[in-house]
mmCIF file of C-alpha atoms in Angstrom:
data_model
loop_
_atom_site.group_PDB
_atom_site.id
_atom_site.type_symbol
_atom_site.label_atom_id
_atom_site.label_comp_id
_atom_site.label_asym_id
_atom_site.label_seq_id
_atom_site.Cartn_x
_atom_site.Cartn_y
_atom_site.Cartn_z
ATOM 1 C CA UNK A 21 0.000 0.000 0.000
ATOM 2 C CA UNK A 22 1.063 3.562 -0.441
ATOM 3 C CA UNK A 23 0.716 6.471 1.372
ATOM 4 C CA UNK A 24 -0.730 9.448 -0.118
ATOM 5 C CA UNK A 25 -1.619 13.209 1.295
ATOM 6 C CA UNK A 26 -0.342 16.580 1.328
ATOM 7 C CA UNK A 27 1.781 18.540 3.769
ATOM 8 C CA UNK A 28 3.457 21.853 4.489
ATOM 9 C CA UNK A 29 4.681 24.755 6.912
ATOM 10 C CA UNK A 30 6.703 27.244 7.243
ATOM 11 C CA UNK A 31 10.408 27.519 6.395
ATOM 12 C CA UNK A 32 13.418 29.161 8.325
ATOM 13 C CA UNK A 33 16.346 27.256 9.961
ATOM 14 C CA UNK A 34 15.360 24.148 12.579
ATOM 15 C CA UNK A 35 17.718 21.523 13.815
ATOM 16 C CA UNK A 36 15.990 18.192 13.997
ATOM 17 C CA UNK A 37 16.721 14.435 14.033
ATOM 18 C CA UNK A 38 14.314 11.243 13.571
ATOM 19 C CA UNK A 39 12.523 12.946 15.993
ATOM 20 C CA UNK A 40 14.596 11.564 18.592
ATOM 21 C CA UNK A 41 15.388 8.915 17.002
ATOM 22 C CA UNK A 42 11.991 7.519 17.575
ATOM 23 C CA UNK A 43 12.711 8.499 21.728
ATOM 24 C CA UNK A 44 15.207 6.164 21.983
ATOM 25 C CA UNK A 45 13.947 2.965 19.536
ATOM 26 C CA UNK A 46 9.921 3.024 21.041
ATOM 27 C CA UNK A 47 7.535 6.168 20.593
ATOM 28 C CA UNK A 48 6.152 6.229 23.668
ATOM 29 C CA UNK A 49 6.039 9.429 26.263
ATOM 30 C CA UNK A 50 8.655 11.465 24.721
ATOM 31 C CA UNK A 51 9.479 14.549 22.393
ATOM 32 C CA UNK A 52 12.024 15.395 19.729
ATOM 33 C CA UNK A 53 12.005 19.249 20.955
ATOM 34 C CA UNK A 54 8.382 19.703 20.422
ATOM 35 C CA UNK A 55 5.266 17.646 21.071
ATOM 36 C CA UNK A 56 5.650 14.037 19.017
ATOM 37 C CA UNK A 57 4.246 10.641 19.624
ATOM 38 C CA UNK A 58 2.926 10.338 23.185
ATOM 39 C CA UNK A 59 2.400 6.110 22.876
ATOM 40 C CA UNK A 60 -1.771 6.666 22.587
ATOM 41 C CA UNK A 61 -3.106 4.402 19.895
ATOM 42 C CA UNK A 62 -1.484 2.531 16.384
ATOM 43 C CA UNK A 63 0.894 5.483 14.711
ATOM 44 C CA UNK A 64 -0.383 6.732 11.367
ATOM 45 C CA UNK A 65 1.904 5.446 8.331
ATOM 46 C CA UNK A 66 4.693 8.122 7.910
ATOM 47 C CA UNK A 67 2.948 10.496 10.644
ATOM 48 C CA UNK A 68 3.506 10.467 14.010
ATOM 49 C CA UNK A 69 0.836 8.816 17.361
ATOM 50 C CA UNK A 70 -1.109 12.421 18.380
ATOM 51 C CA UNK A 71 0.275 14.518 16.145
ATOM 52 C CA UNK A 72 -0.948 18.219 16.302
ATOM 53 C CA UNK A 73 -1.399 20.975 13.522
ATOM 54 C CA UNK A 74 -0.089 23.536 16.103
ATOM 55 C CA UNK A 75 3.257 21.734 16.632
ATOM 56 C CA UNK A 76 6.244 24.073 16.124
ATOM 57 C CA UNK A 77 9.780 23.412 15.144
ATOM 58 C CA UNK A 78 11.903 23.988 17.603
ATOM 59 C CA UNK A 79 15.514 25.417 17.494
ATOM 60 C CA UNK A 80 17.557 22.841 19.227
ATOM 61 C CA UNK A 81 15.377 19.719 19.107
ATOM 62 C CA UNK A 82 18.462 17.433 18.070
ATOM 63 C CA UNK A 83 22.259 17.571 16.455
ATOM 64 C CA UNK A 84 21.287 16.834 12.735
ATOM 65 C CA UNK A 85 21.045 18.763 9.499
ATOM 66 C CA UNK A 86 20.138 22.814 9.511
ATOM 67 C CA UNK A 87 17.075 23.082 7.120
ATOM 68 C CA UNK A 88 17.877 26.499 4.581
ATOM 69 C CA UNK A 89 14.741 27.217 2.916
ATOM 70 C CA UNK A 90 12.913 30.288 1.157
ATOM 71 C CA UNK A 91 9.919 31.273 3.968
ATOM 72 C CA UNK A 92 8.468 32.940 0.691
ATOM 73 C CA UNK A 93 7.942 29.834 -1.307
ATOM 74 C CA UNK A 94 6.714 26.990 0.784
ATOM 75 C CA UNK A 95 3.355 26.654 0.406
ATOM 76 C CA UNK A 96 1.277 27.873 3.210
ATOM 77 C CA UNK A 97 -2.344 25.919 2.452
ATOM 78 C CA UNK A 98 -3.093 22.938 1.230
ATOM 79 C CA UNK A 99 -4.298 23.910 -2.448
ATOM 80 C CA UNK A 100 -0.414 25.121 -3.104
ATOM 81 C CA UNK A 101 0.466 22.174 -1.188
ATOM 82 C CA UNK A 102 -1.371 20.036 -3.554
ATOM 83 C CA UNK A 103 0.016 22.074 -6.737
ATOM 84 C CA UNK A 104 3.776 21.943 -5.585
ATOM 85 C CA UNK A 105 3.688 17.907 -4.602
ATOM 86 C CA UNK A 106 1.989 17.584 -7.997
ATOM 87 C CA UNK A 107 5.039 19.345 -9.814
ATOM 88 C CA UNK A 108 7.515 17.638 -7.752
ATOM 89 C CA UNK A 109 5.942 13.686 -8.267
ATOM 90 C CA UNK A 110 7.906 11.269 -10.893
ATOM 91 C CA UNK A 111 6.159 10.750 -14.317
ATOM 92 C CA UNK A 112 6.137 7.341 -15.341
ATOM 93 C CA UNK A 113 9.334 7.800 -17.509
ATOM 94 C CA UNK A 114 11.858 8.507 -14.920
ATOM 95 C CA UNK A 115 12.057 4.565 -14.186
ATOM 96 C CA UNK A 116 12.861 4.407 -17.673
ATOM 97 C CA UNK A 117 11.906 4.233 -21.054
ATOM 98 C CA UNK A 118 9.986 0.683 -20.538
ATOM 99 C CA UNK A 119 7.911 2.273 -17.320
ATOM 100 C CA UNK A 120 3.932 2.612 -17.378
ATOM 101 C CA UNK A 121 1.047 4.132 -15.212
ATOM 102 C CA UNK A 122 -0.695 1.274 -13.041
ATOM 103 C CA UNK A 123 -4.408 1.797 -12.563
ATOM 104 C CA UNK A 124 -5.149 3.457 -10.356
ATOM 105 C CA UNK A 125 -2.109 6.031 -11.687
ATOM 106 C CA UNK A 126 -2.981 8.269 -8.383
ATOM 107 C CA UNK A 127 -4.062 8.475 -4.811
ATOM 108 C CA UNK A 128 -6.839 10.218 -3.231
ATOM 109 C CA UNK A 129 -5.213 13.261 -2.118
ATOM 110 C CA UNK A 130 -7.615 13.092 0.494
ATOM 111 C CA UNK A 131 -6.264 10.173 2.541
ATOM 112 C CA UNK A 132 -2.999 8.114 3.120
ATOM 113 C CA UNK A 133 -2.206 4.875 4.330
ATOM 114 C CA UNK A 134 -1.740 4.018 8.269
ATOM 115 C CA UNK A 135 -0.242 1.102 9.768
ATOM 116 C CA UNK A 136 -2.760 -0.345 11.927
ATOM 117 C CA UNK A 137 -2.433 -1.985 15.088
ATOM 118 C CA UNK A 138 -3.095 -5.137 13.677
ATOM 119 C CA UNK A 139 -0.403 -4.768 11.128
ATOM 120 C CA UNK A 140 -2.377 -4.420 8.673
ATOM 121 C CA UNK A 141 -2.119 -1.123 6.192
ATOM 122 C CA UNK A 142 -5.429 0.868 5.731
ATOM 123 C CA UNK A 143 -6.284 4.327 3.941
ATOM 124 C CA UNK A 144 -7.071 6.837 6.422
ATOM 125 C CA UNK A 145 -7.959 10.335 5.988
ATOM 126 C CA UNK A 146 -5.004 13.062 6.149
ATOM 127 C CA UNK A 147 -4.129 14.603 9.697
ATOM 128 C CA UNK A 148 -4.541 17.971 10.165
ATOM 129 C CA UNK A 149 -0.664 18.474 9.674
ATOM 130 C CA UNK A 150 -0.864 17.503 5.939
ATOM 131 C CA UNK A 151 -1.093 19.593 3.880
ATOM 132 C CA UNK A 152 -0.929 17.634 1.198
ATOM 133 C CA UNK A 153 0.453 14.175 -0.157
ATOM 134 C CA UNK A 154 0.275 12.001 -3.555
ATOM 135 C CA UNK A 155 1.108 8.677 -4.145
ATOM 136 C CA UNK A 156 1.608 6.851 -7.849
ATOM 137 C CA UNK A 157 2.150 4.007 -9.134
ATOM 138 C CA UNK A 158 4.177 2.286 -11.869
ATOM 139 C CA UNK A 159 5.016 -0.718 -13.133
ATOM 140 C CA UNK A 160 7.415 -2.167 -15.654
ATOM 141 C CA UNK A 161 5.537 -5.269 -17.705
ATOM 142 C CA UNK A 162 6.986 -8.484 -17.435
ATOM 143 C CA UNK A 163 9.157 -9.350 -20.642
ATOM 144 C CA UNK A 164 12.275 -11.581 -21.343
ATOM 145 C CA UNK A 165 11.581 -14.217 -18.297
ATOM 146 C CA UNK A 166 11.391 -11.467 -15.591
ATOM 147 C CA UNK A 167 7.685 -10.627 -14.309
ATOM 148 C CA UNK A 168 6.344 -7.155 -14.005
ATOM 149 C CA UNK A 169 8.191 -4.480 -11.263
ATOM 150 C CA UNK A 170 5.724 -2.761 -9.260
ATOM 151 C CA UNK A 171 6.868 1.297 -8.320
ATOM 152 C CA UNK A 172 5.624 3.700 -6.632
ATOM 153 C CA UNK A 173 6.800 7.871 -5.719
ATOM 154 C CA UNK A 174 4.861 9.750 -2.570
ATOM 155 C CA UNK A 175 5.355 13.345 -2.085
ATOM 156 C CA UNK A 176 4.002 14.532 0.954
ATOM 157 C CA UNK A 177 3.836 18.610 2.807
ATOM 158 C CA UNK A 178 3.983 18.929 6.062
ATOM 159 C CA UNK A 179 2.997 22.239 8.203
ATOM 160 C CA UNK A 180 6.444 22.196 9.848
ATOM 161 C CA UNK A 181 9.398 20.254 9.225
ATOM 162 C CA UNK A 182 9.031 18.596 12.769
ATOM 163 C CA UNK A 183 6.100 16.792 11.537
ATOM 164 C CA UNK A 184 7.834 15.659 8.477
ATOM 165 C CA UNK A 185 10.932 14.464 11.112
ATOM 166 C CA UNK A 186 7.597 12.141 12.901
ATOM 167 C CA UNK A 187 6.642 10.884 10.036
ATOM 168 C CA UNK A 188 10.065 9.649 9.481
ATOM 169 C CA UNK A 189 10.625 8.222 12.842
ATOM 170 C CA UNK A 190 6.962 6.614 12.144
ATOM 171 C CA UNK A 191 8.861 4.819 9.527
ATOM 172 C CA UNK A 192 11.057 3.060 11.874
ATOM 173 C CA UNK A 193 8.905 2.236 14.731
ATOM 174 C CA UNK A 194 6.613 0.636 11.987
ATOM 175 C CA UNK A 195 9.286 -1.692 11.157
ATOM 176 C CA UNK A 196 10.039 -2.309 14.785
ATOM 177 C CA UNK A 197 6.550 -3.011 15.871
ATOM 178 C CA UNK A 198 5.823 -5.127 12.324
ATOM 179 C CA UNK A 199 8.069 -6.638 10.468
ATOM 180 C CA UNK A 200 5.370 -8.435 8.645
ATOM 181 C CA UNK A 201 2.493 -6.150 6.889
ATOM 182 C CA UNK A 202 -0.371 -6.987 5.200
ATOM 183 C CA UNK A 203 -0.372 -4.459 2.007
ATOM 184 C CA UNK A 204 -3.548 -5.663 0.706
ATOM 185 C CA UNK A 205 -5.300 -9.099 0.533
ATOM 186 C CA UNK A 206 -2.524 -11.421 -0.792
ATOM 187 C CA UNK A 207 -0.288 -9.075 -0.366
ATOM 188 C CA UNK A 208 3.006 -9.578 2.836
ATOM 189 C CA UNK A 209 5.942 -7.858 3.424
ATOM 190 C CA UNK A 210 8.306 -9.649 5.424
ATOM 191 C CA UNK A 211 11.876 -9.696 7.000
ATOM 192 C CA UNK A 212 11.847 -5.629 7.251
ATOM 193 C CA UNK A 213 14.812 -3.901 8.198
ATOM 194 C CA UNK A 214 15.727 0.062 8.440
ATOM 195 C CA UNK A 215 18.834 1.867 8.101
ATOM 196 C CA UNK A 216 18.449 5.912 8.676
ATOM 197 C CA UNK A 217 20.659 8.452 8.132
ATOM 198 C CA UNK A 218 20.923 12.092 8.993
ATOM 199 C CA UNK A 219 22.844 14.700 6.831
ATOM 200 C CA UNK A 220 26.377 13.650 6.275
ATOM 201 C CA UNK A 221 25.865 10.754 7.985
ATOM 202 C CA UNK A 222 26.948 7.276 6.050
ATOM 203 C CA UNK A 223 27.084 9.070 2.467
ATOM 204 C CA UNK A 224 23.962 11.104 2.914
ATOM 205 C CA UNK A 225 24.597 14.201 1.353
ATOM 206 C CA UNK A 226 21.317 15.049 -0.259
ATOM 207 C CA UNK A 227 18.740 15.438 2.199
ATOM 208 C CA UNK A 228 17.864 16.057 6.028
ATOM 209 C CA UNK A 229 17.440 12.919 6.082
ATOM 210 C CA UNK A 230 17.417 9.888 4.677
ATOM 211 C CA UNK A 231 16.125 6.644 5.078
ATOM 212 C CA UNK A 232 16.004 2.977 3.146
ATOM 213 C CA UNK A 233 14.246 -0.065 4.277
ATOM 214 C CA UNK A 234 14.628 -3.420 2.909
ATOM 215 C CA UNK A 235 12.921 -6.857 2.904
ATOM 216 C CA UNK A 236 10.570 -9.713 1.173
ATOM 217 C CA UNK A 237 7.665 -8.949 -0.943
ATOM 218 C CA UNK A 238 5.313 -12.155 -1.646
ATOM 219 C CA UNK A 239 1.834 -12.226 -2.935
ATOM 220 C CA UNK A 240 -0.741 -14.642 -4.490
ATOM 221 C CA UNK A 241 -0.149 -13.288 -7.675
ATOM 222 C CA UNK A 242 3.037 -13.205 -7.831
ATOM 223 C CA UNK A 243 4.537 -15.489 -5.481
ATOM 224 C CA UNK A 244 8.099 -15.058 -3.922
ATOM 225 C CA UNK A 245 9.495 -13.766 -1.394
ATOM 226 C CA UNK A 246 10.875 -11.248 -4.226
ATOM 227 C CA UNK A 247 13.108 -8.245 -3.106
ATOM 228 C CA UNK A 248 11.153 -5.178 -1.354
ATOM 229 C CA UNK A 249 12.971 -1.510 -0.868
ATOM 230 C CA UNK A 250 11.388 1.766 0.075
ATOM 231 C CA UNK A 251 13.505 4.832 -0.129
ATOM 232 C CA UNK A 252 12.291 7.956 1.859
ATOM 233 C CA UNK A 253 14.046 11.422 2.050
ATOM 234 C CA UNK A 254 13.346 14.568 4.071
ATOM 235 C CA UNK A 255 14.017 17.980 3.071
ATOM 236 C CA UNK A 256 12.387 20.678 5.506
ATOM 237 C CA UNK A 257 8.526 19.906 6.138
ATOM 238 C CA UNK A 258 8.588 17.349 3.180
ATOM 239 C CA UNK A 259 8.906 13.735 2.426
ATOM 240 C CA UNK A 260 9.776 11.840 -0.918
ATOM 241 C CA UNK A 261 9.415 8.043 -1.195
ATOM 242 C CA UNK A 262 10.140 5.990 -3.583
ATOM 243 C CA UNK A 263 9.520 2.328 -3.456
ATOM 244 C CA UNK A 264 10.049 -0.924 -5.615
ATOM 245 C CA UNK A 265 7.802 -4.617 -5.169
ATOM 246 C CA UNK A 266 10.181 -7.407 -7.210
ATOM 247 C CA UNK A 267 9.066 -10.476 -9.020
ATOM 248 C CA UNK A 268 10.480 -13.451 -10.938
ATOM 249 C CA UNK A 269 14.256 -12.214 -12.319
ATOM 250 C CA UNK A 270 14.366 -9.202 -10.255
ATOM 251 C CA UNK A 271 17.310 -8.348 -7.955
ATOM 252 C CA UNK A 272 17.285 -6.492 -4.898
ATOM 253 C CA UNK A 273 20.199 -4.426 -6.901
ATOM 254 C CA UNK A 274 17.772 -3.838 -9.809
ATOM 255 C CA UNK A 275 15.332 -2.278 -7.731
ATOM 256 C CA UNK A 276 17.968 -0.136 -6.241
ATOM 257 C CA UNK A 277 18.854 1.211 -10.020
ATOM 258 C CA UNK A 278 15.376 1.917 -10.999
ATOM 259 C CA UNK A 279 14.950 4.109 -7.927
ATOM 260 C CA UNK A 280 17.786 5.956 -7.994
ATOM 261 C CA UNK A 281 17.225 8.483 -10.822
ATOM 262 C CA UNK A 282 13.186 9.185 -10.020
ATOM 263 C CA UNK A 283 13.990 9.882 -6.425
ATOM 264 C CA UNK A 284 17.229 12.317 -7.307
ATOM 265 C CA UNK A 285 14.753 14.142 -9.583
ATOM 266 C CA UNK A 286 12.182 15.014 -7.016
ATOM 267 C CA UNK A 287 15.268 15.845 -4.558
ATOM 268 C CA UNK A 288 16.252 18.406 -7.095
ATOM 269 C CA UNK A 289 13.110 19.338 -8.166
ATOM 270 C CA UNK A 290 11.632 20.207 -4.787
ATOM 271 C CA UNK A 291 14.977 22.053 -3.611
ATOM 272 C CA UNK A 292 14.194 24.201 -6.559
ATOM 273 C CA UNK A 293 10.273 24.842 -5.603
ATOM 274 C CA UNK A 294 11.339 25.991 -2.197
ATOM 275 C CA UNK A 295 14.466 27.611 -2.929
ATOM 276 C CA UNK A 296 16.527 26.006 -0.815
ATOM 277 C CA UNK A 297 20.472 25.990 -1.145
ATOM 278 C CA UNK A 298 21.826 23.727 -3.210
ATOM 279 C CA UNK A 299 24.863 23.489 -2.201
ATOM 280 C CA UNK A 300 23.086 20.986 0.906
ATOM 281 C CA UNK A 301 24.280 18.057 -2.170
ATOM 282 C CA UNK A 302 22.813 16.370 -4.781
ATOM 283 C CA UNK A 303 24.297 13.422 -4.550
ATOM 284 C CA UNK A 304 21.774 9.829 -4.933
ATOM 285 C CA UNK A 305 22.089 6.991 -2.278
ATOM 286 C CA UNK A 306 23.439 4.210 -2.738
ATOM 287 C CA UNK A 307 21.979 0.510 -2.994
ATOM 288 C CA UNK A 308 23.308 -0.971 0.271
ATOM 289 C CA UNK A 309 25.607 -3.762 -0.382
ATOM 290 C CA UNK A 310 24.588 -7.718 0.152
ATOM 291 C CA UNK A 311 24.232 -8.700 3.511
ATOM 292 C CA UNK A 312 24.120 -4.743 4.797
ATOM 293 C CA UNK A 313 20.995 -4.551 7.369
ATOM 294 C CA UNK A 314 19.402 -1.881 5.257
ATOM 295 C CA UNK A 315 15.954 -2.897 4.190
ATOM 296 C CA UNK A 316 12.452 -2.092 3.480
ATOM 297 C CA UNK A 317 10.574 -1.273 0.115
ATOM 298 C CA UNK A 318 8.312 0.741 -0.971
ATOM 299 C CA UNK A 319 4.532 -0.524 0.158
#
């Protein structure tokens, strides 16, 4: 499953950090500078348990990369939200030449996907501190013995760029609390593993932060387990994901090259929209090498 919505806030400089790097591995009772996850109830998929629209970033919330953005050009409600996520999102072409639109091509901007307490991912209705967020999808047919690849790319605007750091954190408790989810019926991700990164931290040189998950992908249709990874960036108050669901003949390594130029793209796109310096990098990750503990795809 993907999630989808729309999210965004106000610029200026903000020190953050996987909002506390999830409070020390559990969200439960704490803060990353401002008010985060307080344990109540299943967190929302890439949004933090509780989150407020009145939370505030904060100016010393955690020793990670300072966020340099143009006040002026961050959208400040959700219908420029919606219009700068919409600019920003992949076409079908950046995965290459051979990619295509799956149906359905798009989201409804009006929801996103949550993790539920069971485990089990479900389309929800955006929190108050999304602005906006789009998810599409992609797929590359099966031809010459390898089945089809299944893609996806999620923009998302937050109000503030603390809620984008929760929704990143949310990313790792999810893997903590499930490493199996149920995408869909017939549909299991399995054998999930995270490996995070803040700004200049192991090669990360592009974003605020950075994030890619690993694992198994296996469905009825399909079969497997084929190779699973989900990408996710952070740059201010937004998120970029990109994600990749193998089948027969596809590498974990292939999924890592399909990803790499759609997910640059948006990096460089969106640093443009918002004005922020580029001299914070533009260099891609990197697929992690075999055996590395990195893991998770995209959903």
């Amino acid at each position: 499953m993907d999630p989808g919505g729309v999210t965004v806030a106000g610029g200026g400089r903000v020190r953050l950090g996987w909002a506390g790097m999830v409070c020390g591995v559990l969200l439960a009772g704490c803060t990353s500078g401002g008010d985060g996850p307080s344990g109540s109830g299943p967190p929302g998929a890439r949004t933090p348990v509780t989150a407020t629209a009145d939370a505030s970033p904060t100016a010393d919330a955690s020793p990670t990369a300072v966020v340099d953005i143009d006040p002026a050009r961050v959208p400040k409600t959700a219908g420029r939200a919606a219009a700068l996520v919409r600019d920003v999102i992949a076409e079908p072409s950046a995965f290459g030449p051979d990619a295509v639109r799956r149906t359905p091509y798009e989201s409804d901007p009006r929801g996103w996907a949550v993790l539920d307490g069971d485990c089990v991912w479900q389309r929800r209705p955006l929190p108050k501190d999304v602005l906006a967020s789009l998810t599409r999808s992609y797929e590359i047919p099966a031809s010459g013995g390898r089945g089809p690849l299944r893609l996806s790319a999620v923009v998302t605007a937050h109000r503030t760029a603390e809620r984008a750091d929760w929704e990143n954190a949310g990313v790792l408790e999810e893997m903590m609390r499930c490493s199996s989810q149920l995408l869909r019926s017939g549909e299991v991700l399995t054998e999930l593993t995270d490996v995070p990164s803040s700004f200049g931290d192991l090669g990360n040189g592009y974003a605020d932060d950075a994030l890619t998950e690993t694992g198994t992908y296996t469905s009825d249709e399909l079969g497997g387990p084929h190779p699973y990874v989900w990408e996710q960036s952070r740059i201010g108050q937004f998120t970029i994901a990109v994600s990749g669901k193998g089948s027969k003949g596809w590498s974990r390594a292939d999924l890592f090259d399909r990803l790499r130029d759609p997910h640059t793209r948006m990096r460089a796109d969106l640093r443009r929209a918002i004005g922020r310096d580029a001299a914070t990098a533009t260099a891609s990750p990197s697929a992690p090498e075999p055996g590395s503990t990195a893991t998770k795809g995209g959903r």
